[in-house]
GROMACS .gro file of C-alpha atoms in nm:
model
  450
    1UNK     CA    1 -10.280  25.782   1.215
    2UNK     CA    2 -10.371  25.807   1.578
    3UNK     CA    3 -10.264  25.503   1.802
    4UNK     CA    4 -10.659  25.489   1.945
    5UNK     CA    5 -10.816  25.500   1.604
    6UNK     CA    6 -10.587  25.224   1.482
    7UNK     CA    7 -10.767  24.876   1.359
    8UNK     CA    8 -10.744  24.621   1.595
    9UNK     CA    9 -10.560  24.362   1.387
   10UNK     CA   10 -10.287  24.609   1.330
   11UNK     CA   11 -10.257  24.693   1.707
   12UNK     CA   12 -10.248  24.293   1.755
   13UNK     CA   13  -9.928  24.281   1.454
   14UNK     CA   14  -9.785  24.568   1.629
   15UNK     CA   15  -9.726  24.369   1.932
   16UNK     CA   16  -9.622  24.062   1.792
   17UNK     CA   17  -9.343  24.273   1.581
   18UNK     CA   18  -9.271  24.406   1.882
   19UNK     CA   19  -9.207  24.077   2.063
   20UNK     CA   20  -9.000  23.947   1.734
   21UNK     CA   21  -8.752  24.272   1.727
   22UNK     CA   22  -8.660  24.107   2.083
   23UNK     CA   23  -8.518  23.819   1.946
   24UNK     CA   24  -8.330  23.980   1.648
   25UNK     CA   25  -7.983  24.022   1.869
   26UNK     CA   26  -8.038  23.600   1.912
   27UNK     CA   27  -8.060  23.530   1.614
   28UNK     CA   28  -7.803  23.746   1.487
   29UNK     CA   29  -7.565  23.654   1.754
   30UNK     CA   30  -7.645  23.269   1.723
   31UNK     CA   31  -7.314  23.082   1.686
   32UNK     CA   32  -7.462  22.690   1.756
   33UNK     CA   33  -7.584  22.421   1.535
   34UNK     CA   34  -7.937  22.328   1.376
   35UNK     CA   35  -7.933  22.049   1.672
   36UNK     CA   36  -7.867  22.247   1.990
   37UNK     CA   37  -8.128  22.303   2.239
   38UNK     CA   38  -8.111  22.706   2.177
   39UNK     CA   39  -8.140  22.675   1.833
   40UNK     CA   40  -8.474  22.469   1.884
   41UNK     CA   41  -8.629  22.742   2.110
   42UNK     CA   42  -8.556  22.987   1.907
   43UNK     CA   43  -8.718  22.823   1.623
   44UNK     CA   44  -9.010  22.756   1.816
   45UNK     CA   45  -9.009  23.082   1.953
   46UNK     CA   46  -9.039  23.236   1.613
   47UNK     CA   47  -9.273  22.976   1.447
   48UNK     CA   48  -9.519  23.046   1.716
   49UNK     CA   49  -9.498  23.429   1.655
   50UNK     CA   50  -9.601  23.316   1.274
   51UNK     CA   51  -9.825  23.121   1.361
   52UNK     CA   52 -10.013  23.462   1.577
   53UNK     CA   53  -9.984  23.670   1.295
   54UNK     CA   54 -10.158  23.352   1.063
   55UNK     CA   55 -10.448  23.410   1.313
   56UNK     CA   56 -10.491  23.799   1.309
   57UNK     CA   57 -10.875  23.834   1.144
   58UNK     CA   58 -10.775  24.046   0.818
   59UNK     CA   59 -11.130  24.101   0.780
   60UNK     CA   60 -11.111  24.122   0.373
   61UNK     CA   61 -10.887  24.468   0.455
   62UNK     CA   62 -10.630  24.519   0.242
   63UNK     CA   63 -10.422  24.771   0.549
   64UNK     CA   64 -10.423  24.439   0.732
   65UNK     CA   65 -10.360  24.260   0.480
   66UNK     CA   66 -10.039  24.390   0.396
   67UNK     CA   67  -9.901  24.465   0.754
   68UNK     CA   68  -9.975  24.088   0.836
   69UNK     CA   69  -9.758  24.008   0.522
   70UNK     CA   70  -9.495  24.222   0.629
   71UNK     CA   71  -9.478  24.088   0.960
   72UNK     CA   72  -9.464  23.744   0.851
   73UNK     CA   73  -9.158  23.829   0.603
   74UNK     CA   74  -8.963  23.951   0.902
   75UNK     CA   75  -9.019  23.651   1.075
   76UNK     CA   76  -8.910  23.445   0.773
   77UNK     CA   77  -8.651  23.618   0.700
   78UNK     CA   78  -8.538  23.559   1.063
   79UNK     CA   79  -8.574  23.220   1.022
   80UNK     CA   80  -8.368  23.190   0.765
   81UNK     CA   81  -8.087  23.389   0.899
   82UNK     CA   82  -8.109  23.173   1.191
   83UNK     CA   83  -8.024  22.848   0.957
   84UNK     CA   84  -7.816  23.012   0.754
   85UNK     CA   85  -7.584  23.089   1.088
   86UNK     CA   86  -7.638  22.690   1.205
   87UNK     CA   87  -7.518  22.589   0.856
   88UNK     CA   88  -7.280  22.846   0.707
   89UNK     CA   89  -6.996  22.664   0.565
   90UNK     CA   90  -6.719  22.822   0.804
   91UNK     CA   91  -6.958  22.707   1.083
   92UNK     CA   92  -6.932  22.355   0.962
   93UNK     CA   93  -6.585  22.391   0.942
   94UNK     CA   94  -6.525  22.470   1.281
   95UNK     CA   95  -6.738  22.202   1.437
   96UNK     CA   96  -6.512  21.946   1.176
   97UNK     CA   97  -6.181  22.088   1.312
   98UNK     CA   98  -6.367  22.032   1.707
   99UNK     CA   99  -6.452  21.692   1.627
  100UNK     CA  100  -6.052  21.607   1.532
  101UNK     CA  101  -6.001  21.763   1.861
  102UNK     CA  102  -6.250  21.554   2.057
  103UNK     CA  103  -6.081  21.251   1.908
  104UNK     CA  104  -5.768  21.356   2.004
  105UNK     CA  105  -5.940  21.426   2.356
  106UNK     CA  106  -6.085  21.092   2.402
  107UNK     CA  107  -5.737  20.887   2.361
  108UNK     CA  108  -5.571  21.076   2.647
  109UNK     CA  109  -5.836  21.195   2.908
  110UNK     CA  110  -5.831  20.878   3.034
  111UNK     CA  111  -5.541  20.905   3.213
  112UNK     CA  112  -5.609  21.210   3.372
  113UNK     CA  113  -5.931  21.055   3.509
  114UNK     CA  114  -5.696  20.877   3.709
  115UNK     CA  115  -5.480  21.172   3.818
  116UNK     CA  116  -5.153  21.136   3.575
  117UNK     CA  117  -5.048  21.338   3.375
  118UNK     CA  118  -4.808  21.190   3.135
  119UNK     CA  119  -4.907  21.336   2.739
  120UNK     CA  120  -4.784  21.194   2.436
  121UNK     CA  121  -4.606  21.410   2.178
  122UNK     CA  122  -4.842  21.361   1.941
  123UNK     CA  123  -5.104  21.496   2.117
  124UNK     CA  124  -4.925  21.802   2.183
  125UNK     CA  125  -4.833  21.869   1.820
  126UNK     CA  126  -5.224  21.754   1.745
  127UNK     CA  127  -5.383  22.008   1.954
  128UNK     CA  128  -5.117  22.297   1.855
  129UNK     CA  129  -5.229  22.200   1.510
  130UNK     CA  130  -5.591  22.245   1.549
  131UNK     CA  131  -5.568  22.567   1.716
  132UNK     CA  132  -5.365  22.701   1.445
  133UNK     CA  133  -5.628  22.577   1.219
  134UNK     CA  134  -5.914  22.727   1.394
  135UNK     CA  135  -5.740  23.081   1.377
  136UNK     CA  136  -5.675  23.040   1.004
  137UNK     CA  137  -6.119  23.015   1.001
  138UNK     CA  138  -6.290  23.274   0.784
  139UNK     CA  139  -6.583  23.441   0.971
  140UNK     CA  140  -6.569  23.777   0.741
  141UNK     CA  141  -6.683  23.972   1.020
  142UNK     CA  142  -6.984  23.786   1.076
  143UNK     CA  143  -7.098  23.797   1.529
  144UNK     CA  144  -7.195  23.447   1.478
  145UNK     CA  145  -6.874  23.301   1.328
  146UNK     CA  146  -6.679  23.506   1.521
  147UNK     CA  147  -6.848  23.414   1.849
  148UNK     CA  148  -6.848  23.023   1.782
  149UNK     CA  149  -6.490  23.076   1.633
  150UNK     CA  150  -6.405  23.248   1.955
  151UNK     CA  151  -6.597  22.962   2.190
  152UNK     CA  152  -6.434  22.672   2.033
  153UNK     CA  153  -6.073  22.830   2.069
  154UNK     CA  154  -6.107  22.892   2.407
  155UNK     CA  155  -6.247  22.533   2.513
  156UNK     CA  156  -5.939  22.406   2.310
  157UNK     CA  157  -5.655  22.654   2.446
  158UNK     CA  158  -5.831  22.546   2.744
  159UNK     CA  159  -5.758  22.173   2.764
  160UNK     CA  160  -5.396  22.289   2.646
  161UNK     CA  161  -5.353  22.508   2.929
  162UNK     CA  162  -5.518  22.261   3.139
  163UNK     CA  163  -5.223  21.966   3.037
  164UNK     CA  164  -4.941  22.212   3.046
  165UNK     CA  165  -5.009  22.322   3.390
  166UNK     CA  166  -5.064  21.951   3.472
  167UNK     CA  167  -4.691  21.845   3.296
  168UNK     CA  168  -4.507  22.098   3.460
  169UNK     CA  169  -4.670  22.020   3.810
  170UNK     CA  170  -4.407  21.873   4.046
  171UNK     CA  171  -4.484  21.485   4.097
  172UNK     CA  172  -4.456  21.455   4.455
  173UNK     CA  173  -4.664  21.693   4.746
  174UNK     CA  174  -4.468  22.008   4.924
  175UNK     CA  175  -4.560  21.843   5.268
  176UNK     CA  176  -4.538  21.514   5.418
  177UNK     CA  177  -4.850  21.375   5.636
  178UNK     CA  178  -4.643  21.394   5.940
  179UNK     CA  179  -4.606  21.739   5.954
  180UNK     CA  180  -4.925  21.797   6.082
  181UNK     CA  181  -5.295  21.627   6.065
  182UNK     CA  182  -5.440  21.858   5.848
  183UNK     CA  183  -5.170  21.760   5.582
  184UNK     CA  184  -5.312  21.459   5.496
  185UNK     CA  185  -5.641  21.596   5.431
  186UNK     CA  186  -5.507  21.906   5.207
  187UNK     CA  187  -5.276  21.636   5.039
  188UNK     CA  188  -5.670  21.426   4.964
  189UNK     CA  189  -5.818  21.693   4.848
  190UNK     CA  190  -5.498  21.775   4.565
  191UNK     CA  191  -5.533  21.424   4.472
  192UNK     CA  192  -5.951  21.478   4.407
  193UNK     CA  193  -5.876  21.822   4.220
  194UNK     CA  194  -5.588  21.651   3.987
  195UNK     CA  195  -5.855  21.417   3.881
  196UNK     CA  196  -6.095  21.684   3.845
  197UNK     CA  197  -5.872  21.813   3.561
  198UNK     CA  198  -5.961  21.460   3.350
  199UNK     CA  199  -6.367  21.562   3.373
  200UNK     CA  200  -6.306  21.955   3.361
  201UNK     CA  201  -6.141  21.828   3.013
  202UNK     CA  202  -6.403  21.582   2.927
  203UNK     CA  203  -6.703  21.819   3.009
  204UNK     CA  204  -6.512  22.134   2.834
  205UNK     CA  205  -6.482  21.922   2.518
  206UNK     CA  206  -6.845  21.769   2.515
  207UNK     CA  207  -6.694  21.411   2.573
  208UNK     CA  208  -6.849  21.345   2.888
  209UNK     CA  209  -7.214  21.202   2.913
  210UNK     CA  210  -7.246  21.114   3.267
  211UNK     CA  211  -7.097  21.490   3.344
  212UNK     CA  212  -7.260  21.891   3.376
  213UNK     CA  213  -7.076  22.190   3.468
  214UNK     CA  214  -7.318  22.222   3.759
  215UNK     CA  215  -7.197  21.896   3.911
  216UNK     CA  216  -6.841  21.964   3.867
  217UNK     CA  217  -6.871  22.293   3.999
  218UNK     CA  218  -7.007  22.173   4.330
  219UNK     CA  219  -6.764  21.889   4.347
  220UNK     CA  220  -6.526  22.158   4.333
  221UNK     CA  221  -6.696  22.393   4.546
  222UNK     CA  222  -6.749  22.097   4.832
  223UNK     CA  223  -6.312  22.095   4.794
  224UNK     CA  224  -6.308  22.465   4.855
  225UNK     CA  225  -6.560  22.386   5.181
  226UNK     CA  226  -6.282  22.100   5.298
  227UNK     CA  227  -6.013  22.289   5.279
  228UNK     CA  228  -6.198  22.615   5.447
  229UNK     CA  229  -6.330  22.373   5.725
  230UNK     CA  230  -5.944  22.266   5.809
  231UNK     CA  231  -5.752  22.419   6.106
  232UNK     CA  232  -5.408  22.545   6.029
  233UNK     CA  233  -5.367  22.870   6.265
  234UNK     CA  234  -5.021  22.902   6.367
  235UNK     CA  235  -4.871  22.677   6.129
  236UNK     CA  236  -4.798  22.939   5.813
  237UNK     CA  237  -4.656  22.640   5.603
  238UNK     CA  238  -4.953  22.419   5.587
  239UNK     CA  239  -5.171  22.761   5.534
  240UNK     CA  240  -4.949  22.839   5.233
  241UNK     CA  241  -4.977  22.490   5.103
  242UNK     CA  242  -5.346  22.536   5.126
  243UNK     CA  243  -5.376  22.844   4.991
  244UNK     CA  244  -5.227  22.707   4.663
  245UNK     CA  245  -5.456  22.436   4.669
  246UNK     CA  246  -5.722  22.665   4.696
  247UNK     CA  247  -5.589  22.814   4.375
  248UNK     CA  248  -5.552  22.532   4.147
  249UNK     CA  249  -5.935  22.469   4.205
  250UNK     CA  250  -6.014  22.792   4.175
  251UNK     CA  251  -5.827  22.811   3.811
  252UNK     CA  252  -6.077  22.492   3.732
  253UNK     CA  253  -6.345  22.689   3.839
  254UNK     CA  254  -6.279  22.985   3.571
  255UNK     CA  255  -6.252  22.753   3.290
  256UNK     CA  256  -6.615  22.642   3.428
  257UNK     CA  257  -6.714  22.952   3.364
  258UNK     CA  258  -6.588  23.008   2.920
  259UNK     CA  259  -6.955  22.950   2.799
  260UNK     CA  260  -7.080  23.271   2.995
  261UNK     CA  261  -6.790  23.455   2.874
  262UNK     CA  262  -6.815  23.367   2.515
  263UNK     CA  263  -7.160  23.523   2.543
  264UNK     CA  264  -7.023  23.907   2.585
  265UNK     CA  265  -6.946  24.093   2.275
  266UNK     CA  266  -6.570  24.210   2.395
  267UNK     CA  267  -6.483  23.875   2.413
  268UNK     CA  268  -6.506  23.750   2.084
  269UNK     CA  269  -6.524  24.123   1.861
  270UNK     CA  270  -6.160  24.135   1.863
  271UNK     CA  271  -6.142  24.500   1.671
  272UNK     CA  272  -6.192  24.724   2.017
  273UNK     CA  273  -5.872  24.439   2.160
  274UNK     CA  274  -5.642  24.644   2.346
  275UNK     CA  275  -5.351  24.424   2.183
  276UNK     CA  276  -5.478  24.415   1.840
  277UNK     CA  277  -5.544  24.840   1.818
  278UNK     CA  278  -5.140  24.868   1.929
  279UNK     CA  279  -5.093  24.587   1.644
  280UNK     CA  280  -5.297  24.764   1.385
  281UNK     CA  281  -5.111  25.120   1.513
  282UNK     CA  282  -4.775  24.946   1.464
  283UNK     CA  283  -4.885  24.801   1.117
  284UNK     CA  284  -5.024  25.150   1.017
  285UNK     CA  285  -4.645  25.323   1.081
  286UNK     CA  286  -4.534  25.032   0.902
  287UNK     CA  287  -4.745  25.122   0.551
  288UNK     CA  288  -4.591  25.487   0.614
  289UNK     CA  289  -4.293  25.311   0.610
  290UNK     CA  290  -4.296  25.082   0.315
  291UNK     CA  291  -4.526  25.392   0.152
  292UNK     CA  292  -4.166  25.611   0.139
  293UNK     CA  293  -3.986  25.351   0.039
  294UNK     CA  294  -4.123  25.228  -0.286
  295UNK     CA  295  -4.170  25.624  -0.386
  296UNK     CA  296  -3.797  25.649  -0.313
  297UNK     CA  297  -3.513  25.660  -0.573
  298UNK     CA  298  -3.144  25.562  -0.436
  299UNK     CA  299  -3.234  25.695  -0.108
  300UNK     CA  300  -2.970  25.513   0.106
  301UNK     CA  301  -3.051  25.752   0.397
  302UNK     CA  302  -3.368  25.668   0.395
  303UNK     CA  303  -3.302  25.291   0.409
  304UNK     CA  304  -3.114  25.340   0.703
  305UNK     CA  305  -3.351  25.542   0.881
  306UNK     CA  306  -3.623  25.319   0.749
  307UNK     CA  307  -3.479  24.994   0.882
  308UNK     CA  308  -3.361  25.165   1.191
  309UNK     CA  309  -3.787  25.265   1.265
  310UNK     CA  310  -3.883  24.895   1.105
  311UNK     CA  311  -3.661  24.771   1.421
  312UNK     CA  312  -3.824  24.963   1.638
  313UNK     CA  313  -4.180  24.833   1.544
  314UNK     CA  314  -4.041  24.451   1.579
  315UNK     CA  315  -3.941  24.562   1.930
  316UNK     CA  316  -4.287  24.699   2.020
  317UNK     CA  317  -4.454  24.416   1.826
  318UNK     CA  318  -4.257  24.169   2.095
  319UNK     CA  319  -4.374  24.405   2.348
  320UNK     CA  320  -4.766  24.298   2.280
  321UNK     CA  321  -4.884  24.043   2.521
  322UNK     CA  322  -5.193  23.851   2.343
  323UNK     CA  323  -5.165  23.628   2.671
  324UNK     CA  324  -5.384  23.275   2.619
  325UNK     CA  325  -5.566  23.386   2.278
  326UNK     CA  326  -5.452  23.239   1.974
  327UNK     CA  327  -5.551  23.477   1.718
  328UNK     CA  328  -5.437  23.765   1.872
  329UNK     CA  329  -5.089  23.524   1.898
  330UNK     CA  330  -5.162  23.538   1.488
  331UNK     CA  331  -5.225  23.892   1.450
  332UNK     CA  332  -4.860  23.958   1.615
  333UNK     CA  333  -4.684  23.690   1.403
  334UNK     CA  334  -4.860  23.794   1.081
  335UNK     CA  335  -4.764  24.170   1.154
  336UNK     CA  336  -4.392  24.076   1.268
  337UNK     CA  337  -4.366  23.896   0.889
  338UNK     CA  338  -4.496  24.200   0.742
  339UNK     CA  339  -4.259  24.424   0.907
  340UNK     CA  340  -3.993  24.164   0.846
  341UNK     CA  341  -4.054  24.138   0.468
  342UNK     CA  342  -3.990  24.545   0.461
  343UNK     CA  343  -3.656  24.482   0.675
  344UNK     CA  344  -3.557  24.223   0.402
  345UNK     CA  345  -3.642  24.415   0.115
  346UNK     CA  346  -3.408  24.718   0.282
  347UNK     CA  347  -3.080  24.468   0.325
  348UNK     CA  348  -3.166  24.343  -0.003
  349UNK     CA  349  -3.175  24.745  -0.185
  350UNK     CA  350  -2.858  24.824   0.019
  351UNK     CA  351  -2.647  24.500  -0.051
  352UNK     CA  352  -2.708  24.573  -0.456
  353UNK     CA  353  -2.624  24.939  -0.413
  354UNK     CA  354  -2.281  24.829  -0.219
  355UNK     CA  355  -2.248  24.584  -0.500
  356UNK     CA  356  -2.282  24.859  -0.765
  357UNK     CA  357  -1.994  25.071  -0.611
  358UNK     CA  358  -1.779  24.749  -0.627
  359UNK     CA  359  -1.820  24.720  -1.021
  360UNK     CA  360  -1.451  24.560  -1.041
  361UNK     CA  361  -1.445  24.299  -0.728
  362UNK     CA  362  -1.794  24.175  -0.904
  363UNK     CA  363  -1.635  24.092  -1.246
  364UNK     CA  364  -1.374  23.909  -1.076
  365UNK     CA  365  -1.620  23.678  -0.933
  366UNK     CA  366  -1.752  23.351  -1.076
  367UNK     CA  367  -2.016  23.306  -1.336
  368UNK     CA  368  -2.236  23.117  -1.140
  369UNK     CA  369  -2.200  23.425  -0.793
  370UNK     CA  370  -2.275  23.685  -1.063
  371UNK     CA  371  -2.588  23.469  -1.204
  372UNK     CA  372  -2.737  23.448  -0.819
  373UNK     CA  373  -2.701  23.821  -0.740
  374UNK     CA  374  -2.831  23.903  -1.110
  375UNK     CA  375  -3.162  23.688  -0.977
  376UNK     CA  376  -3.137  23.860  -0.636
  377UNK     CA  377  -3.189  24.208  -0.860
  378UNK     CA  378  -3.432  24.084  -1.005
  379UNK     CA  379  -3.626  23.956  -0.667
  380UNK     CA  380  -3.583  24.292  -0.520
  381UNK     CA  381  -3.786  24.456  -0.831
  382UNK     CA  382  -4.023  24.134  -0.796
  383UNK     CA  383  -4.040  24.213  -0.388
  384UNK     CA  384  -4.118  24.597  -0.440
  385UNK     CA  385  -4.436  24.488  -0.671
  386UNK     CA  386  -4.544  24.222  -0.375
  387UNK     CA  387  -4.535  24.522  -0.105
  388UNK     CA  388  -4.751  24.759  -0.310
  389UNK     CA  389  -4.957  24.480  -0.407
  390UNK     CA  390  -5.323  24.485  -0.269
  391UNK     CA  391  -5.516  24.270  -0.457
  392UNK     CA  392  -5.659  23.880  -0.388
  393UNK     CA  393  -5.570  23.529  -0.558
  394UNK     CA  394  -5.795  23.578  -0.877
  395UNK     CA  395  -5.621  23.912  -0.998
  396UNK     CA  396  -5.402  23.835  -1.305
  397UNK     CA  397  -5.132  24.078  -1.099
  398UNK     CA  398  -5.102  23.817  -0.832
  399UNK     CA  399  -5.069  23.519  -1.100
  400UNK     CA  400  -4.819  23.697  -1.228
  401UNK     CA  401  -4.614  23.777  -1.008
  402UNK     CA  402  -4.602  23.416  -0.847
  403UNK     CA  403  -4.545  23.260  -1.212
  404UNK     CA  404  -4.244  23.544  -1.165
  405UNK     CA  405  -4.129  23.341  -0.819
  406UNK     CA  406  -4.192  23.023  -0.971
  407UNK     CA  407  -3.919  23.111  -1.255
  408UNK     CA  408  -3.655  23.269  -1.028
  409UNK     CA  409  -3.650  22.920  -0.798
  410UNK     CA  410  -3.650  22.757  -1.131
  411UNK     CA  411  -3.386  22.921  -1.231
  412UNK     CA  412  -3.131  22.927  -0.959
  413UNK     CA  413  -3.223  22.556  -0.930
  414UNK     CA  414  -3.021  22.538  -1.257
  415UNK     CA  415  -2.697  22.734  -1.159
  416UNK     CA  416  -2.425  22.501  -1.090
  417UNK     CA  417  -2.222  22.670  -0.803
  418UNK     CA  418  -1.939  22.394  -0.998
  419UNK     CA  419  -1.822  22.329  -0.634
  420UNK     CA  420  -1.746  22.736  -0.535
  421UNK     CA  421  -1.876  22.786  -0.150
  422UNK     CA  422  -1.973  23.135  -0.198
  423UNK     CA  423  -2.165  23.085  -0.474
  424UNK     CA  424  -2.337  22.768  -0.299
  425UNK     CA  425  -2.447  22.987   0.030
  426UNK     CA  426  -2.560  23.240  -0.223
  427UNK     CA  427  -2.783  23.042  -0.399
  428UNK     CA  428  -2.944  22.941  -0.075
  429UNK     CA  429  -2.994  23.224   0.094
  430UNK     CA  430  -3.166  23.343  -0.273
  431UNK     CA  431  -3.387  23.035  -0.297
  432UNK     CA  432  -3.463  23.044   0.109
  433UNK     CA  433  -3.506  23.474  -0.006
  434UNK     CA  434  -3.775  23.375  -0.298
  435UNK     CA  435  -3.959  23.111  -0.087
  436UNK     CA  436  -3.976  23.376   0.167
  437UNK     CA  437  -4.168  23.621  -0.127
  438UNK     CA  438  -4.437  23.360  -0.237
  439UNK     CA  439  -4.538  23.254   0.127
  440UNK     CA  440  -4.547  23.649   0.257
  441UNK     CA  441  -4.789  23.643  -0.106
  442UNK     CA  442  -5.010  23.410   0.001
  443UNK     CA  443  -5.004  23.521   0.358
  444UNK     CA  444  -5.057  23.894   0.223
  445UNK     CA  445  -5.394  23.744  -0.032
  446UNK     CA  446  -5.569  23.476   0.244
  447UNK     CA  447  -5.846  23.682   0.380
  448UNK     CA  448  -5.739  23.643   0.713
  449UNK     CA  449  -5.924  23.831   0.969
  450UNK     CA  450  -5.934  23.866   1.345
   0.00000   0.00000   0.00000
């Protein structure tokens, strides 16, 4: 139908879906909670649009009738996906796992309020926890999950950073106040930026109620000015020393600025990651690898060519620099136990073939030696079904085969090395070798995702 002919009413819905389609990349992209400030607006924002279509005149037309109930669905259905995001149960999660953090916060900040830095072990092992924890968090490729996954890592990794920097800072000042005036004033203004790092903490982690952003960024801004305003010409010393005071508040400043960055897509869609295409390349040789080796039959060239290009991965795998983000740090260690697991199951093939050609040494050996490398054969065959495996934690296959792990620990838990060494450090390195299976299992069925 011609745009000029068109009822009025369904020019008026036109515009209002119109206006709504603006707000679908919000609402998608939403990654708060039913009680932030954005959240509100956009619910208002969207209720109001409802409440405009309630008041387009139908006029008894049934056209109208069913464009204004269209309209409305879309807005529903927006409004639903909005909650949805603000309550999903991985969303919940994460603010449960930033709340132990906050907690852990709160104990030490105060101390770097007054410019120390002294951390307690604890804490360390507490926040390296949580961050782990965080990674291990679901989002199933969901924008919102991944973007309030992605902003409550960084404010964490953040405070980390923040208290390394601080622990490995040297405790006294490169220059004493007698060098020249302006030393004293530099040596101030280090004193006012140390303490900046308790707030910077406080406000990153949402502890802080008498603290913005905005404040803290001109407090550090006004530093910048007093060091700027200082006269150092001819003295290179004192303009060095400045200089790196003029960094450390600048590195505040950047963490000022996470919020903003969380809001760009390339920040928190990890898939385009430089770091994590090389890591999927190097995992995709890897399947090529593993691929030839199951389908191989006492290939022992093969198994050293194959372990000689699995060694090669691990060396480019090391070569990946995920730099401060954590779940790139997990996509590297998850694909250097991968390529690991293939290494293993390669020594293991080739230390049963060499056992084969030494038929005689073998029956020379003690019961209880001949008992661990009979469980070790059977591991490998158990291994070579884990590699091809590609299923989750409800397929019988997967039962299975960790019912099969269960029994071989079980079972060299009863040999009695009856005080032979060899036969002890065997049936070690087989339980340690089994243990190894069932947690590369698990690791291999958790859903994990960048």
């Amino acid at each position: 139908m011609d745009m000029g002919n068109q009822h009025p009413s369904i020019k008026r819905l036109q515009e209002i879906q119109k206006e709504v389609k603006e707000f679908e990349p919000q609402v998608a992209a939403f990654s708060g909670l039913s009680g932030d400030r954005a959240y509100k607006k956009l619910e208002r924002s969207l209720t109001k649009q409802l409440f405009e279509i309630d008041s387009v005149d139908t006029e008894g037309r049934g056209d109208v009738q069913q464009a204004r109930k269209r309209a409305a669905q879309e807005i529903e259905r927006l409004l639903r996906e909005l909650e949805q995001n603000a309550n999903h149960p991985q969303r919940l999660e994460l603010e449960s796992i930033f709340k132990e953090a906050q907690t852990l916060v709160e104990h030490e900040v105060t101390g770097f309020y007054k410019g120390g830095n002294c951390i307690t072990e604890e804490f360390d092992e507490g926040i390296q926890d949580i961050i782990f924890r965080l990674t291990q968090v679901k989002t199933g490729g969901k924008p919102s999950l991944r973007k309030a996954r992605y902003r409550t890592l960084t404010k964490v990794c953040a405070v980390q950073e923040i208290i390394d920097h601080c622990a490995k800072q040297q405790p006294s000042l490169p220059l004493s106040s007698d060098a020249h005036p302006s030393v004293a004033k530099i040596n101030s203004v280090m004193c006012d930026a140390n303490k900046a790092k308790g707030t910077l903490i406080a406000v990153l982690m949402g502890v802080s109620s008498n603290e913005t952003c905005r404040h803290l960024s001109c407090v550090l801004t006004g530093l910048i000015a007093d060091l700027d305003a200082l006269d150092v010409c001819g003295r290179p010393e004192i303009r060095n020393y400045r200089k790196e005071v003029v960094e450390e508040i600048n590195k505040l400043q950047r963490f000022l600025d996470l919020d903003e960055e969380a809001d760009s897509t390339y920040a928190y869609d990890l898939a385009q990651n430089r770091c994590i295409l090389k890591i999927e390349e190097i995992r995709r040789k890897m399947k090529e690898i593993n691929s030839s080796l199951l389908k191989g039959d006492r290939a022992a060239d093969l198994y050293l060519k194959s372990k000689a290009e699995l060694q090669l991965l691990i060396a480019q795998l090391d070569e990946v620099s995920p730099g401060k983000n954590p779940c790139i740090r997990e996509a590297r260690r998850r694909a250097v136990i991968e390529v690991q697991t293939l290494i293993t199951y390669v020594d293991l093939k080739e230390a049963l073939v060499r056992r084969q050609v030494f038929v005689q040494q073998a029956e020379a050996e003690p019961p209880s030696h001949r008992a661990v490398w009979n469980i070790l054969e059977t591991l490998s065959q158990i291994l070579q079904e884990v590699l091809s495996f590609d299923g989750n934690r409800t397929d019988k296959n997967y039962m299975r085969l960790e019912e099969l792990l269960t029994k071989q620990l079980l079972a060299l838990d009863a040999i009695d090395p009856q005080g032979d060494e060899r036969s002890k450090a065997a049936r070690k390195q087989a339980v340690k070798l089994a243990q190894n299976i069932l947690y590369y299992l698990d690791m291999k069925t958790d859903e994990w995702e960048y």
